[in-house]
Structures are given as C-alpha cells and as structure tokens.
C-alpha positions as CSV (number, residue, x, y, z in Angstrom):
1,M,-27.7,-20.2,18.5
2,G,-31.1,-20.7,20.0
3,D,-33.3,-23.6,18.8
4,A,-36.3,-21.3,19.3
5,C,-35.0,-19.0,16.6
6,L,-34.3,-21.8,14.2
7,A,-37.8,-23.1,14.6
8,C,-38.8,-20.3,12.1
9,H,-35.6,-18.9,10.7
10,A,-34.2,-22.2,9.4
11,D,-36.8,-21.9,6.7
12,P,-34.9,-20.5,3.6
13,G,-38.1,-19.2,2.2
14,L,-39.1,-17.1,5.3
15,T,-39.5,-13.4,4.4
16,M,-40.4,-10.2,6.0
17,T,-42.2,-7.2,4.5
18,L,-40.8,-3.8,5.5
19,P,-43.0,-0.7,6.0
20,G,-41.9,0.6,2.6
21,G,-43.2,-2.5,0.9
22,A,-39.9,-4.1,0.3
23,T,-39.6,-7.8,1.0
24,M,-36.4,-9.3,2.4
25,S,-35.4,-12.9,3.3
26,V,-35.0,-13.6,7.0
27,G,-34.2,-17.3,6.6
28,M,-30.7,-18.4,7.4
29,D,-28.4,-21.3,6.8
30,A,-27.8,-22.8,10.2
31,A,-25.0,-25.0,8.9
32,A,-23.1,-22.0,7.4
33,F,-23.4,-20.2,10.7
34,A,-22.1,-23.2,12.6
35,K,-19.0,-23.2,10.4
36,S,-18.5,-19.5,10.7
37,I,-16.0,-17.9,13.1
38,H,-18.9,-16.9,15.3
39,G,-20.6,-20.3,15.2
40,D,-19.3,-21.5,18.6
41,K,-19.2,-18.1,20.2
42,L,-22.4,-16.2,19.7
43,T,-26.1,-16.7,20.0
44,C,-28.7,-15.0,17.8
45,R,-29.5,-12.4,20.5
46,A,-25.8,-11.3,20.7
47,C,-26.4,-9.4,17.5
48,H,-30.2,-9.2,17.2
49,R,-30.8,-7.4,20.4
50,G,-34.2,-6.3,21.6
51,I,-35.9,-9.3,20.2
52,E,-37.2,-11.3,23.1
53,G,-40.2,-13.2,21.8
54,F,-42.8,-13.5,19.0
55,P,-44.3,-11.5,17.4
56,H,-41.1,-9.4,17.0
57,P,-41.1,-5.7,17.4
58,P,-42.1,-3.9,14.2
59,R,-39.3,-2.6,11.9
60,T,-39.2,1.0,10.8
61,E,-36.7,0.5,7.9
62,T,-38.1,0.8,4.4
63,S,-35.5,-1.2,2.4
64,R,-33.1,-4.0,2.8
65,R,-30.2,-1.6,2.6
66,E,-31.6,0.6,5.3
67,Y,-32.0,-2.4,7.5
68,S,-28.4,-3.3,7.0
69,L,-27.2,0.2,7.8
70,A,-29.4,0.3,10.9
71,N,-28.1,-3.0,12.3
72,Y,-24.4,-3.3,11.3
73,E,-23.2,-1.4,14.4
74,A,-23.9,-4.4,16.5
75,C,-20.4,-5.5,15.4
76,K,-18.8,-2.8,17.6
77,T,-20.0,-4.6,20.7
78,C,-17.1,-7.1,20.3
79,H,-15.0,-5.4,17.7
80,F,-14.8,-1.9,19.0
81,D,-11.2,-1.2,17.9
82,N,-11.8,-2.1,14.3
83,Y,-15.2,-0.3,14.3
84,T,-13.6,2.9,15.4
85,R,-10.9,2.5,12.7
86,T,-13.7,2.4,10.1
87,L,-14.9,5.8,11.3
88,D,-11.8,7.4,9.8
89,S,-11.9,5.4,6.6
90,M,-12.7,6.4,3.1
91,H,-15.8,4.1,3.2
92,H,-17.3,5.8,6.2
93,R,-16.7,9.2,4.8
94,V,-18.6,8.3,1.6
95,L,-21.3,6.8,3.8
96,A,-21.6,10.0,5.9
97,E,-21.9,12.0,2.7
98,G,-25.1,10.1,1.9
99,N,-24.0,7.2,-0.3
100,E,-25.8,4.3,1.1
101,N,-23.9,1.9,-1.1
102,A,-20.7,2.5,0.8
103,P,-19.7,-0.8,2.5
104,V,-20.2,-1.5,6.2
105,C,-19.0,-4.5,8.3
106,T,-21.5,-7.0,7.0
107,D,-20.9,-6.2,3.4
108,C,-17.3,-7.3,3.6
109,H,-17.4,-10.0,6.3
110,G,-20.9,-11.3,5.8
111,A,-23.7,-11.5,8.4
112,H,-24.1,-15.2,9.4
113,D,-21.4,-16.9,7.4
114,V,-18.5,-14.8,8.7
115,V,-15.1,-16.4,8.0
116,D,-11.6,-15.6,9.1
117,L,-10.0,-13.9,6.0
118,R,-6.5,-13.5,7.5
119,G,-4.0,-14.9,5.0
120,K,-6.7,-15.5,2.4
121,G,-5.7,-13.0,-0.2
122,V,-7.9,-14.3,-3.0
123,A,-11.0,-14.1,-0.9
124,I,-10.1,-10.6,0.3
125,S,-9.6,-9.3,-3.2
126,R,-12.7,-10.8,-4.5
127,T,-14.7,-9.3,-1.7
128,C,-13.4,-5.9,-2.7
129,A,-14.3,-6.7,-6.3
130,S,-18.0,-6.8,-5.4
131,C,-17.8,-2.9,-5.5
132,H,-14.5,-2.3,-7.3
133,Q,-15.0,-4.5,-10.3
134,E,-13.0,-2.5,-12.9
135,V,-10.1,-2.1,-10.4
136,Y,-10.1,-5.9,-9.6
137,A,-10.2,-6.8,-13.3
138,S,-7.0,-4.7,-13.8
139,Y,-5.4,-6.2,-10.6
140,A,-6.3,-9.7,-11.6
141,Q,-4.1,-9.4,-14.8
142,S,-1.2,-7.8,-12.8
143,V,1.9,-9.7,-11.6
144,H,0.4,-9.5,-8.1
145,G,-3.1,-10.6,-9.0
146,K,-2.0,-13.6,-11.1
147,A,0.3,-14.8,-8.3
148,I,-2.4,-14.4,-5.6
149,T,-4.9,-16.3,-7.7
150,E,-2.3,-19.2,-7.7
151,G,-2.3,-19.1,-3.9
152,N,1.0,-17.2,-3.5
153,A,0.8,-15.6,0.0
154,D,3.9,-13.4,-0.7
155,V,2.1,-10.9,-2.9
156,P,-0.2,-8.1,-1.7
157,D,-3.9,-8.2,-1.7
158,C,-6.1,-5.1,-1.6
159,T,-5.9,-4.6,2.2
160,D,-2.0,-4.9,2.2
161,C,-1.9,-1.6,0.3
162,H,-5.1,0.1,1.3
163,G,-5.6,-1.2,4.8
164,A,-8.4,-3.3,6.1
165,H,-10.6,-1.0,8.2
166,Q,-8.9,2.5,8.2
167,M,-8.7,2.9,4.4
168,V,-7.6,6.4,3.4
169,D,-8.3,8.1,0.1
170,P,-5.6,6.8,-2.3
171,R,-6.2,9.8,-4.6
172,T,-4.6,12.2,-2.2
173,R,-1.1,13.7,-2.6
174,Q,-0.1,12.3,0.7
175,F,-0.9,8.8,-0.3
176,H,0.9,9.3,-3.6
177,E,4.1,10.6,-2.0
178,D,4.0,7.8,0.7
179,S,3.7,5.0,-1.9
180,P,7.5,4.3,-2.1
181,D,7.4,3.4,1.6
182,L,4.3,1.3,1.0
183,C,6.0,-0.6,-1.8
184,A,9.1,-1.0,0.3
185,T,7.2,-3.0,2.8
186,C,7.6,-6.0,0.5
187,H,10.4,-4.9,-1.8
188,T,13.0,-4.4,0.9
189,D,12.2,-7.8,2.5
190,A,15.3,-9.9,1.6
191,E,13.7,-13.2,2.5
192,V,10.7,-12.6,0.3
193,M,12.5,-11.0,-2.6
194,G,15.2,-13.6,-2.5
195,R,12.6,-16.2,-3.5
196,Y,12.1,-14.4,-6.8
197,G,15.5,-13.1,-7.6
198,I,14.4,-9.5,-7.1
199,S,16.8,-6.8,-5.8
200,T,16.0,-5.3,-2.4
201,N,17.9,-2.2,-3.4
202,V,14.9,-0.6,-5.2
203,L,14.0,1.9,-2.4
204,K,17.6,2.9,-1.8
205,S,18.3,3.4,-5.5
206,Y,15.0,5.4,-5.9
207,L,15.8,7.7,-3.0
208,Q,19.2,8.4,-4.5
209,D,18.0,9.4,-8.0
210,F,16.5,12.7,-9.0
211,H,12.9,11.7,-8.5
212,G,13.4,10.2,-5.0
213,V,15.6,13.1,-3.8
214,T,13.1,15.7,-4.9
215,V,10.1,13.9,-3.3
216,S,12.0,13.4,-0.1
217,F,13.0,17.1,-0.1
218,Y,9.4,18.3,-0.5
219,K,8.1,16.0,2.2
220,K,10.7,17.1,4.7
221,R,11.0,20.8,4.0
222,T,7.7,21.9,2.5
223,P,5.1,19.1,2.9
224,E,2.3,21.6,2.0
225,D,3.8,22.1,-1.5
226,A,2.7,19.7,-4.2
227,T,5.4,18.0,-6.3
228,V,4.9,16.1,-9.6
229,K,8.0,14.0,-9.3
230,A,7.5,10.3,-10.1
231,V,6.9,7.7,-7.4
232,C,6.7,3.9,-7.9
233,T,3.2,3.8,-9.2
234,D,3.8,6.5,-11.8
235,C,6.2,4.2,-13.6
236,H,5.1,0.7,-12.7
237,G,1.4,1.2,-12.6
238,I,-1.1,1.0,-9.8
239,H,-3.3,-2.0,-10.0
240,D,-2.0,-3.1,-13.4
241,I,1.7,-3.7,-12.4
242,R,3.4,-6.1,-14.8
243,A,6.6,-8.1,-14.4
244,T,9.5,-6.2,-15.8
245,D,9.9,-8.8,-18.6
246,D,6.3,-8.7,-19.6
247,P,5.8,-7.2,-23.1
248,E,3.0,-5.1,-21.7
249,S,5.1,-3.7,-18.8
250,S,5.3,0.0,-18.7
251,V,8.9,-0.1,-17.7
252,I,10.2,-2.6,-20.3
253,R,12.6,-0.9,-22.7
254,A,10.2,-0.9,-25.6
255,N,7.6,1.0,-23.6
256,L,9.7,3.0,-21.3
257,V,9.9,6.2,-23.4
258,Q,6.1,6.4,-23.4
259,T,6.1,6.1,-19.6
260,C,8.6,8.9,-19.3
261,R,6.6,11.1,-21.7
262,K,3.7,11.2,-19.1
263,C,5.8,13.7,-17.3
264,H,8.4,14.6,-19.9
265,P,6.3,15.1,-23.1
266,D,9.4,16.1,-25.2
267,A,11.4,13.0,-24.2
268,T,13.3,11.4,-27.1
269,E,13.8,7.7,-27.7
270,A,17.2,8.0,-26.1
271,F,15.9,9.8,-23.0
272,P,15.4,6.6,-20.8
273,A,19.0,5.6,-21.4
274,A,20.1,8.3,-18.9
275,W,18.3,6.4,-16.1
276,L,20.1,3.5,-14.3
277,S,16.9,1.9,-13.3
278,H,17.1,0.3,-9.8
279,Y,20.5,-1.4,-10.5
280,E,23.8,-0.5,-9.0
281,P,26.4,0.5,-11.6
282,S,28.9,-2.3,-12.2
283,P,31.6,-3.2,-14.8
284,T,28.9,-4.8,-16.9
285,R,26.0,-2.5,-16.3
286,A,26.6,1.3,-16.8
287,P,30.4,0.7,-16.7
288,M,31.2,4.4,-17.3
289,V,29.2,5.4,-14.2
290,Y,30.8,2.6,-12.2
291,W,34.4,3.5,-13.1
292,V,33.8,7.2,-12.5
293,K,32.5,6.3,-9.0
294,V,35.5,4.1,-8.4
295,F,37.8,6.9,-9.6
296,Y,36.3,9.4,-7.2
297,R,36.3,7.0,-4.3
298,I,40.1,6.8,-4.7
299,F,40.8,10.3,-6.0
300,V,38.9,12.2,-3.3
301,P,40.5,10.5,-0.3
302,L,43.9,10.9,-1.9
303,I,43.3,14.6,-2.5
304,V,42.0,15.1,1.1
305,G,44.7,12.9,2.5
306,G,47.3,14.8,0.6
307,L,46.0,18.1,1.8
308,V,45.9,17.0,5.4
309,L,49.5,15.7,5.0
310,H,50.6,18.9,3.4
311,I,49.1,21.0,6.3
312,G,50.6,18.7,8.8
313,L,54.1,18.9,7.3
314,D,53.8,22.7,7.0
315,L,52.7,23.1,10.6
316,G,55.6,20.7,11.6
317,R,58.1,22.9,9.7
318,L,56.7,26.1,11.3
319,L,57.1,24.5,14.8
320,V,60.6,23.3,14.1
321,N,61.6,26.8,12.8
322,R,60.1,28.5,15.9
323,L,62.0,26.2,18.2
324,R,65.3,26.9,16.4
325,R,64.8,30.6,16.7
326,K,64.3,30.4,20.4
327,R,67.5,28.3,20.8
328,G,69.5,30.6,18.6
C-alpha cells in the first residue's frame, strides 16, 4: 500500500460525492487491509487503476452500487479462473437481467478486508445470509447449521452444496435429480460418517428402491422427461434438515406419513411401513424381507445348479447311448 494514498484515505470520515448526488465513504482501515489476504501482496493501484495523482479523475457513477459494479472486475486480473466461473453462475445471470443487487466479488469477499474463507464454514454461511436471510434462518436450525455454528468442519456450508463461484439455479429439474449424488459426497464417506454412527449405505439403498430406480431410469433413458419421484431433499428437507431422532424431523415415524402425502395424498397411516428406510434387512429389522432374501439366495442357485446338472447328465447319457450304438 502506498503511503501517499494513506495520507488522505486513512481518514475514516473521508467521503466522495458522486455525480448523481450520492455520497460514499472513501476512507479505509489500513490495519484491516494489512491483515487481509492481500495485505502483503497488493498496492492500492493494483486494483484502483488509472489513478496516478491528485486530483483524481472524475467519476461517472451515480450511486455507490453503480460504483461497485463498475470496479469489481478488477478482481479478474489475478483471479481470472474464478471470475470466468461466475459468468456461468446464477448470480451473474440475475445481474445480467438487470438486478443490480445480485452479488459480485466484493459483496462476498469484501474490498479491503478480504480474508481467506477456506474451511471457515460459519463465515461463509453468514456471508450468504446477508442476501438469503430466510434461507439462512432455516439452515441455522438444521442439523447441519447447528453443527457448523459449533465449529464442526464435517458438515456442509452453503458453498459445499451450491458451489462457490459457479452457482447453478437450484430450482431446476437437473439440480433436483442430481441431489442424491450431491448428498452422497458426504454421506458415502466412511471416515466422516463413522464419527457419527451414520450408515454409508444411504445412496446404495436409495438407488435400489422404487424412487431411486425410477429417477436413475429417467436420467439415463429419457433425461428430457420430467419425473416427480422423490430424491433426498423431498423427504429430509432442503435447508431445514433435522436429525432423524429430532421430534421435528420430516422422516421421524410420527411425521413420516405427512411427508409421504406430499406425493401420495391418499397414503394411509400404515403406508410408510412398506418402506425399509436406508437400512439393510436383518433378522431384527424387517426380518420377513431378510429371510425371503436369504431363501432366494439359496433357492435360486440350487434350482439353476440342479438344472445345469440335469442337462449335463442328460447330455452325458445321450453321448453314452450314441457310443454304444456305434460299437453295436
């Protein structure tokens, strides 16, 4: 940072009046910048290009927001890869449609007090909350949000599910149908799930049941056709996911029928009993299903093996008979 710049801009009360009459602060906290990730790497002119002396060139922006939108692209000089990813994001699409409140680099990372957010899930989620307050309020009460507030790095923050720069529209059918793979990123990790006693079999069991088989079929055979079959978020929730033993959980037995009725309005109280959840059948859990599976694992090989043996013996007898006729 140049001392010449700080001669004026270290004054927190320094302001600038834009052509439209709006006044904005141009003072900065030098100590905050020094502690930032850019503090020992960049000078003022690295971002504020075209300003060589005083008086500075006149500004044409009419508001503080217009000023931010006109200058945030300075970030692409160093962060071109991430900048280009934002061009395909939901945020940039909204911005291109004329919504000036859509976030740009400096809205999420800050301007002078930029910090490294990697591994800082609470800070990331609270940054998103500045625009998505209702979503964050729901997330904060979820099993993920409560854990991340306690400093648990195993649970997902906003960017783990939505991405950091190339955020896609989560309301699309594609995002909806891909959500099992997204959830599986964590829920098939044996090391992480082992710390909480959670089964890693959830994706496998889902893909083997009616819902998972149907979604997989549509994705592979006719991806252009919509399907209303349930994915993880339809049953467990999106931002408001609760622990499976939480009284407010949508998948706890007392609430499960109401969850099923979102797709099956005529479902009776006994309807959820037909679902095995994400558990493998065992002698103690769904014993009838377990023993039927055991029976068929024995019965089918015996039948096939017996059939092969029968055919083999029959062919052997035919061969013996033919050889006898030739000798006779």
